Short mmCIF file of C-alpha atoms in Angstrom, two decimals:
data_model
loop_
_atom_site.label_atom_id
_atom_site.label_comp_id
_atom_site.label_asym_id
_atom_site.label_seq_id
_atom_site.Cartn_x
_atom_site.Cartn_y
_atom_site.Cartn_z
CA MET A 1 120.35 123.96 135.34
CA LEU A 2 119.37 122.03 132.21
CA GLY A 3 115.89 121.65 130.72
CA TYR A 4 114.50 120.53 127.37
CA PHE A 5 111.18 121.74 125.96
CA ASN A 6 109.16 121.05 122.82
CA THR A 7 107.85 123.87 120.61
CA GLU A 8 104.80 124.24 122.86
CA ILE A 9 107.17 124.91 125.80
CA ARG A 10 106.18 121.65 127.46
CA CYS A 11 109.02 120.13 129.53
CA ARG A 12 110.43 116.85 128.17
CA TYR A 13 113.57 116.65 130.31
CA HIS A 14 115.09 118.42 133.31
CA ASN A 15 118.01 117.72 135.64
CA ARG A 16 118.17 117.69 139.45
CA ILE A 17 119.30 121.32 139.78
CA PHE A 18 116.41 122.47 137.60
CA ARG A 19 113.95 120.65 139.86
CA ARG A 20 115.49 122.04 143.02
CA TRP A 21 115.41 125.61 141.76
CA PHE A 22 111.62 125.42 141.55
CA GLY A 23 111.27 123.28 144.68
CA LEU A 24 109.20 120.68 142.83
CA LYS A 25 109.17 116.93 142.26
CA SER A 26 109.75 115.35 138.86
CA ASP A 27 106.07 114.59 138.22
CA GLN A 28 105.24 118.26 138.81
CA ILE A 29 107.55 119.25 135.92
CA ASP A 30 107.76 116.40 133.42
CA GLY A 31 105.18 116.82 130.67
CA HIS A 32 103.94 120.15 132.05
CA PHE A 33 103.97 123.51 130.31
CA LEU A 34 106.66 125.82 131.69
CA LYS A 35 104.06 128.42 132.58
CA GLU A 36 102.29 125.89 134.81
CA PHE A 37 105.18 125.42 137.22
CA SER A 38 107.53 128.41 136.84
CA ASN A 39 107.15 131.98 137.99
CA GLU A 40 106.57 134.94 135.67
CA GLU A 41 110.19 136.11 136.00
CA PHE A 42 111.58 132.83 134.64
CA PHE A 43 108.90 132.22 132.02
CA SER A 44 108.73 135.72 130.55
CA GLU A 45 112.30 135.73 129.23
CA ILE A 46 111.69 132.52 127.29
CA GLN A 47 108.32 133.76 126.07
CA ASN A 48 109.88 137.04 124.90
CA ASN A 49 112.52 135.15 122.88
CA ILE A 50 110.48 132.16 121.73
CA ASP A 51 110.04 133.40 118.15
CA GLU A 52 113.79 133.79 117.70
CA ILE A 53 114.48 130.43 119.36
CA LEU A 54 112.01 128.62 117.12
CA ALA A 55 113.53 130.45 114.16
CA GLY A 56 116.79 128.65 114.98
CA LYS A 57 118.70 131.32 116.90
CA THR A 58 120.71 130.62 120.05
CA ILE A 59 120.04 133.24 122.73
CA HIS A 60 122.80 134.24 125.19
CA ASN A 61 122.00 136.40 128.19
CA GLU A 62 123.00 137.22 131.75
CA ARG A 63 120.54 138.35 134.40
CA ILE A 64 119.55 138.12 138.04
CA LEU A 65 116.92 135.57 139.07
CA LYS A 66 115.45 135.22 142.53
CA SER A 67 115.28 131.86 144.28
CA MET A 68 112.11 130.48 145.88
CA LYS A 69 113.18 132.29 149.07
CA GLY A 70 113.61 135.57 147.23
CA PHE A 71 117.41 135.64 147.14
CA PRO A 72 119.02 137.05 143.96
CA TYR A 73 121.51 135.03 141.90
CA ILE A 74 123.38 136.03 138.77
CA PHE A 75 122.81 133.52 135.96
CA THR A 76 124.29 133.18 132.54
CA GLU A 77 121.55 131.67 130.42
CA GLN A 78 121.39 130.11 126.99
CA TYR A 79 118.45 128.96 124.91
CA LEU A 80 119.59 126.49 122.25
CA PRO A 81 117.15 125.48 119.48
CA HIS A 82 117.02 121.82 118.49
CA ILE A 83 116.92 121.35 114.71
CA ASP A 84 115.79 118.19 112.88
CA ASN A 85 117.33 116.92 109.66
CA LYS A 86 114.90 119.02 107.60
CA GLY A 87 116.03 122.24 109.26
CA LYS A 88 112.92 122.55 111.40
CA THR A 89 113.12 123.53 115.08
CA ILE A 90 111.44 120.78 117.10
CA GLY A 91 112.42 121.89 120.60
CA PHE A 92 115.01 123.78 122.59
CA TYR A 93 117.36 123.47 125.57
CA THR A 94 117.46 125.93 128.45
CA LEU A 95 120.84 126.24 130.20
CA HIS A 96 121.19 128.38 133.33
CA THR A 97 124.60 128.55 135.01
CA PRO A 98 124.82 130.36 138.37
CA ARG A 99 127.66 132.81 138.89
CA ALA A 100 129.13 133.98 142.19
CA GLN A 101 127.43 137.17 143.35
CA GLU A 102 129.89 140.02 142.83
CA LYS A 103 129.70 143.45 144.39
CA ASN A 104 128.79 146.31 142.07
CA ARG A 105 128.03 143.86 139.28
CA THR A 106 124.94 144.31 137.12
CA PRO A 107 123.55 141.72 134.73
CA LEU A 108 124.28 142.14 131.05
CA LYS A 109 121.37 142.98 128.82
CA PRO A 110 120.79 140.72 125.83
CA ASN A 111 121.97 142.10 122.53
CA LYS A 112 119.50 140.95 119.93
CA ASP A 113 121.77 142.18 117.14
CA GLU A 114 124.66 140.04 118.32
CA LYS A 115 125.61 137.22 115.99
CA LYS A 116 124.11 133.99 117.28
CA ILE A 117 125.77 130.59 117.23
CA GLN A 118 123.76 127.88 115.52
CA PRO A 119 123.89 124.58 117.47
CA LYS A 120 124.53 121.42 115.50
CA LEU A 121 122.03 119.10 117.18
CA ILE A 122 120.12 116.91 114.75
CA GLN A 123 117.20 114.79 115.95
CA THR A 124 114.10 113.09 114.62
CA ASN A 125 111.98 112.97 117.79
CA GLU A 126 111.81 114.55 121.24
CA ILE A 127 114.40 113.55 123.82
CA PRO A 128 115.01 111.64 125.97
CA THR A 129 112.28 109.06 125.40
CA ASN A 130 113.53 107.23 122.32
CA ASN A 131 116.61 105.92 120.55
CA ASP A 132 116.28 108.04 117.41
CA ILE A 133 118.52 110.89 118.53
CA LYS A 134 121.02 111.99 115.91
CA LEU A 135 123.68 114.63 115.86
CA GLN A 136 126.01 116.15 113.33
CA GLN A 137 129.60 115.03 113.88
CA ASN A 138 131.38 118.21 112.76
CA SER A 139 130.78 121.92 112.52
CA GLN A 140 130.63 121.91 108.71
CA PRO A 141 127.50 120.95 106.76
CA SER A 142 127.57 117.23 106.22
CA THR A 143 125.34 114.35 105.30
CA SER A 144 127.32 112.01 107.56
CA LYS A 145 125.45 111.48 110.82
CA SER A 146 125.71 109.01 113.68
CA GLU A 147 122.75 107.72 115.64
CA ILE A 148 123.10 108.09 119.40
CA THR A 149 121.96 104.66 120.50
CA ALA A 150 123.31 102.31 123.15
CA ALA A 151 125.81 101.12 120.53
CA ARG A 152 126.82 104.74 119.82
CA ILE A 153 127.41 105.42 123.53
CA ALA A 154 129.42 102.20 123.82
CA GLN A 155 131.47 103.26 120.82
CA ALA A 156 132.08 106.68 122.40
CA ILE A 157 133.28 105.05 125.63
CA ASP A 158 135.48 102.50 123.88
CA GLY A 159 136.80 105.23 121.57
CA GLU A 160 137.56 107.46 124.56
CA GLU A 161 135.41 110.31 123.25
CA PHE A 162 135.29 111.85 126.71
CA ASN A 163 137.42 114.32 128.63
CA LEU A 164 137.98 114.14 132.38
CA TYR A 165 138.05 117.28 134.52
CA CYS A 166 138.80 117.71 138.19
CA GLN A 167 137.82 120.27 140.82
CA LYS A 168 139.82 120.76 144.00
CA ILE A 169 138.32 120.18 147.45
CA ILE A 170 140.29 121.96 150.17
CA PRO A 171 140.46 121.51 153.96
CA ILE A 172 139.16 124.60 155.77
CA LYS A 173 138.88 123.43 159.36
CA SER A 174 142.64 123.13 159.74
CA LEU A 175 145.85 123.51 157.77
CA ASP A 176 146.00 119.77 157.19
CA THR A 177 147.57 119.19 153.79
CA SER A 178 148.44 115.54 154.21
CA SER A 179 146.49 114.70 151.04
CA SER A 180 144.90 116.53 148.12
CA HIS A 181 141.25 115.95 147.23
CA TYR A 182 139.63 116.34 143.79
CA GLU A 183 136.19 115.57 142.45
CA ILE A 184 136.26 113.98 139.00
CA LEU A 185 133.94 115.41 136.34
CA ILE A 186 133.39 114.32 132.74
CA ARG A 187 132.48 115.87 129.41
CA MET A 188 131.94 114.43 125.96
CA HIS A 189 134.02 115.66 123.01
CA GLU A 190 130.81 116.66 121.25
CA GLU A 191 130.08 119.04 124.14
CA GLU A 192 133.58 120.46 123.87
CA ASN A 193 132.90 121.22 120.20
CA ASN A 194 129.56 122.91 121.03
CA LEU A 195 127.63 120.14 119.30
CA MET A 196 125.70 119.36 122.49
CA PRO A 197 124.82 121.43 125.56
CA PRO A 198 127.13 120.67 128.55
CA GLY A 199 125.83 117.75 130.59
CA SER A 200 123.17 116.77 128.07
CA PHE A 201 124.85 113.49 127.10
CA LEU A 202 124.52 112.01 130.60
CA PRO A 203 120.72 111.53 130.41
CA LEU A 204 121.30 109.58 127.19
CA VAL A 205 123.95 107.38 128.81
CA ASP A 206 121.58 106.80 131.72
CA GLN A 207 118.64 106.10 129.41
CA PHE A 208 120.55 103.36 127.62
CA LYS A 209 121.73 101.83 130.93
CA MET A 210 125.35 102.54 129.99
CA MET A 211 126.40 104.34 133.18
CA PRO A 212 128.15 101.27 134.70
CA LYS A 213 130.27 101.03 131.52
CA LEU A 214 131.09 104.75 131.65
CA ASP A 215 131.91 104.54 135.36
CA ARG A 216 134.31 101.67 134.63
CA TRP A 217 136.01 103.81 131.98
CA ILE A 218 136.48 106.62 134.52
CA ILE A 219 137.75 104.28 137.25
CA ASN A 220 140.23 102.70 134.86
CA HIS A 221 141.69 106.10 133.93
CA ILE A 222 141.93 107.32 137.52
CA VAL A 223 143.53 104.11 138.80
CA GLN A 224 146.01 104.12 135.93
CA TRP A 225 146.99 107.72 136.79
CA LEU A 226 147.48 106.77 140.43
CA SER A 227 149.65 103.80 139.46
CA ILE A 228 151.86 106.05 137.33
CA HIS A 229 152.08 108.65 140.13
CA PRO A 230 152.49 106.53 143.30
CA LYS A 231 153.93 109.46 145.28
CA ALA A 232 150.93 111.70 144.60
CA ASN A 233 149.06 111.67 147.89
CA THR A 234 145.73 112.33 146.21
CA VAL A 235 142.15 111.24 146.92
CA PHE A 236 139.79 111.30 143.95
CA HIS A 237 136.05 111.68 144.58
CA LEU A 238 134.07 109.78 141.96
CA ASN A 239 130.33 110.20 141.35
CA LEU A 240 128.56 106.85 141.32
CA ALA A 241 125.51 106.41 139.08
CA ARG A 242 122.36 104.74 140.34
CA ASP A 243 122.67 101.79 137.93
CA THR A 244 126.32 101.32 138.93
CA LEU A 245 125.28 101.22 142.57
CA LYS A 246 122.99 98.30 141.72
CA ASP A 247 125.64 96.49 139.65
CA LEU A 248 126.81 93.62 141.87
CA THR A 249 129.90 93.05 139.70
CA PHE A 250 131.21 96.60 140.11
CA PRO A 251 133.00 96.07 143.46
CA ASN A 252 134.78 93.08 141.90
CA PHE A 253 135.88 95.30 139.01
CA ILE A 254 137.33 97.82 141.48
CA HIS A 255 139.06 95.02 143.39
CA ASP A 256 140.70 93.74 140.21
CA GLN A 257 141.82 97.25 139.20
CA LEU A 258 143.39 97.94 142.58
CA GLN A 259 145.03 94.53 142.84
CA LYS A 260 146.49 94.75 139.33
CA THR A 261 147.97 98.23 139.85
CA LYS A 262 148.78 98.00 143.60
CA VAL A 263 146.97 101.33 144.13
CA PRO A 264 145.65 101.78 147.71
CA GLY A 265 141.87 101.76 147.92
CA SER A 266 142.04 104.83 150.16
CA ARG A 267 142.84 106.91 147.06
CA LEU A 268 139.26 106.45 145.81
CA CYS A 269 136.18 108.01 147.40
CA PHE A 270 132.84 107.06 145.85
CA GLU A 271 130.12 109.72 146.00
CA ILE A 272 126.53 108.48 146.31
CA GLU A 273 123.52 110.77 146.06
CA VAL A 274 121.29 110.73 149.14
CA SER A 275 118.22 110.14 146.94
CA ASP A 276 119.87 107.09 145.33
CA ALA A 277 120.86 105.71 148.73
CA GLU A 278 117.33 106.15 150.07
CA ASP A 279 115.72 104.56 147.00
CA ASN A 280 118.18 101.65 146.91
CA THR A 281 118.96 101.02 150.57
CA ILE A 282 119.88 97.33 150.22
CA ASP A 283 122.05 97.87 147.13
CA THR A 284 123.78 100.80 148.83
CA TYR A 285 124.44 98.80 151.98
CA ILE A 286 125.95 95.92 150.01
CA PHE A 287 128.06 98.26 147.88
CA THR A 288 129.41 100.34 150.78
CA GLN A 289 130.23 97.20 152.78
CA LYS A 290 132.20 95.66 149.90
CA ILE A 291 133.90 98.93 148.98
CA HIS A 292 135.10 99.52 152.54
CA GLU A 293 136.60 96.03 152.56
CA LEU A 294 138.80 97.26 149.68
CA GLY A 295 139.91 100.26 151.73
CA CYS A 296 137.94 102.74 149.58
CA LEU A 297 136.01 105.67 151.02
CA ILE A 298 132.34 106.67 150.76
CA SER A 299 130.76 110.11 150.58
CA LEU A 300 127.01 110.73 150.74
CA CYS A 301 126.09 113.82 148.71
CA SER A 302 123.38 116.48 148.61
CA PHE A 303 122.58 116.47 152.31
CA SER A 304 120.05 119.13 153.22
CA ASP A 305 117.98 117.42 155.90
CA ASN A 306 119.24 116.43 159.34
CA GLN A 307 117.09 113.32 159.59
CA GLU A 308 118.72 111.89 156.46
CA ILE A 309 121.98 111.43 158.36
CA LEU A 310 120.39 109.39 161.12
CA ASN A 311 118.36 107.24 158.72
CA LEU A 312 121.23 106.40 156.39
CA GLN A 313 124.10 106.21 158.88
CA SER A 314 122.23 103.51 160.81
CA LYS A 315 122.30 101.33 157.66
CA MET A 316 125.79 102.02 156.24
CA LYS A 317 129.18 103.41 157.18
CA VAL A 318 130.27 106.59 155.40
CA ASP A 319 133.40 108.71 155.59
CA TYR A 320 132.14 112.08 154.28
CA LEU A 321 128.88 114.00 154.11
CA LYS A 322 128.67 116.54 151.30
CA ILE A 323 126.31 119.37 152.25
CA ASP A 324 123.97 120.47 149.47
CA GLY A 325 125.14 123.64 147.73
CA SER A 326 121.60 125.03 147.63
CA ILE A 327 121.80 125.68 151.38
CA VAL A 328 125.55 126.42 151.52
CA CYS A 329 125.23 129.43 149.21
CA ASN A 330 122.48 130.88 151.43
CA ILE A 331 124.15 130.71 154.85
CA LEU A 332 125.01 134.42 154.98
CA ARG A 333 121.41 135.51 154.44
CA ASP A 334 119.17 132.67 155.60
CA GLU A 335 119.20 131.76 159.29
CA GLU A 336 117.28 128.56 158.59
CA ASP A 337 119.88 127.25 156.14
CA LEU A 338 122.70 128.31 158.49
CA ALA A 339 121.06 126.36 161.32
CA LYS A 340 120.72 123.30 159.04
CA ILE A 341 124.43 123.31 158.28
CA ARG A 342 125.34 123.71 161.94
CA THR A 343 123.15 120.73 162.85
CA ILE A 344 124.36 118.56 159.98
CA HIS A 345 127.98 119.21 160.92
CA GLN A 346 127.30 118.59 164.61
CA LEU A 347 125.61 115.25 163.88
CA ALA A 348 128.45 114.31 161.52
CA GLN A 349 130.99 114.99 164.27
CA GLU A 350 129.07 112.77 166.66
CA ILE A 351 129.34 109.82 164.27
CA ASN A 352 132.96 110.64 163.32
CA VAL A 353 132.19 111.64 159.73
CA LYS A 354 133.84 114.60 157.94
CA THR A 355 131.80 117.26 156.19
CA ILE A 356 132.26 118.86 152.77
CA ALA A 357 130.43 122.03 151.72
CA GLU A 358 129.78 122.35 147.99
CA LEU A 359 128.99 125.41 145.83
CA VAL A 360 131.27 127.62 147.95
CA GLU A 361 131.63 130.89 146.03
CA THR A 362 132.97 133.64 148.30
CA ASP A 363 135.54 134.27 151.04
CA ASP A 364 132.73 135.29 153.41
CA ILE A 365 131.10 131.88 153.02
CA ILE A 366 134.45 130.16 153.59
CA ALA A 367 134.89 132.18 156.80
CA LYS A 368 131.43 131.19 158.03
CA LEU A 369 132.08 127.52 157.26
CA GLN A 370 135.36 127.73 159.19
CA GLU A 371 133.48 129.22 162.12
CA ILE A 372 131.02 126.30 162.07
CA GLY A 373 133.88 123.80 161.79
CA VAL A 374 133.05 122.26 158.41
CA ASN A 375 136.03 120.17 157.31
CA TYR A 376 136.24 120.76 153.54
CA ALA A 377 134.96 123.16 150.88
CA GLN A 378 134.45 122.90 147.13
CA GLY A 379 133.20 125.41 144.58
CA PHE A 380 134.14 128.20 142.20
CA GLY A 381 135.26 130.28 145.19
CA ILE A 382 137.86 127.58 145.85
CA ALA A 383 138.86 126.45 142.37
CA LYS A 384 137.21 126.02 138.99
CA PRO A 385 137.25 122.64 137.26
CA HIS A 386 140.21 122.13 134.94
CA PRO A 387 141.28 119.34 132.55
CA PHE A 388 142.44 116.27 134.41
CA ASN A 389 145.51 115.93 132.19
CA GLU A 390 146.70 119.28 133.55
CA LEU A 391 146.71 118.00 137.12
CA ASP A 392 149.91 118.89 138.91
CA THR A 393 151.74 115.62 139.48
CA ALA A 394 153.40 117.12 142.52
CA VAL A 395 150.15 117.06 144.52
#
């Protein structure tokens, strides 16, 4: 859950998970003061630490927060100040990472005396509305800085300043192990070196309309790996950006990559967000039609509403439905979310589409999903993401 706020605690950026936690739309968050849209429990911790944050300290904490439905979740949270080139704090990031609920576990209390880590973000204006973002390139004091512009992002892609990760997706309906499934994730080297909060570079790539270029970089690496390991019966699930979905030349790029390497298209499964498919119905239809002609697979992600299946399936053919983790993690304590998953899976069966449950964290949830008949599961309860270059070539 990633957010960015100015010194007045007015929201200047948030990601999808942040929005879903509060159950709000973008225009109810963007530009608003945190206190206007969050509850007292969430706001008070930031308010209590705001003086230290604005003084340039990074706050680390772990605590339990309750969802909109009142369910408790353990979060590790970080508040990272954003420093300009004059040493002045001009904003801060909020990072909340959910942990699996563990029995007999209590949240850690913040230790204000603990040595804090100073982030190395350097910027001249608020993000992500301009091209003036700057960041320090190493952990030592330096006068050498590099502007993060479209050219900087292009340089990072061409210079391979990214690391690929993968997270396993396992079959739970049966013992079918005919192929291994992994979702591909990506991080920037500057995140690895704690120069940027995890995930924060993607809004910049998106802002500069560079996602199709980044997606091509990812595809190239995955296809090359598959060509080197032809006996690895592996399907890689690749997140597709909205701008890439609208790029009419992208299917041709995939075709050329597959033809050049002789890799079967069935080894690639492209994941499309439901919201992107609904907002770009024609582009999605054209893309999925062309991609299926290449033998590739399609997964529609973040399903939480039964009607979405009927609306989208009537317009395009898909192979997988990925059920939104926000309802998967609640199925043991929320009858409404449990009923949603049962209905989604039932409708998917009727149209011969396989289901994947994401954010699966415990054995009890896996057992319940098996009972329902969900085909696949993904989450920290299954396997944590690990570097792609450590992938077992025997899979």
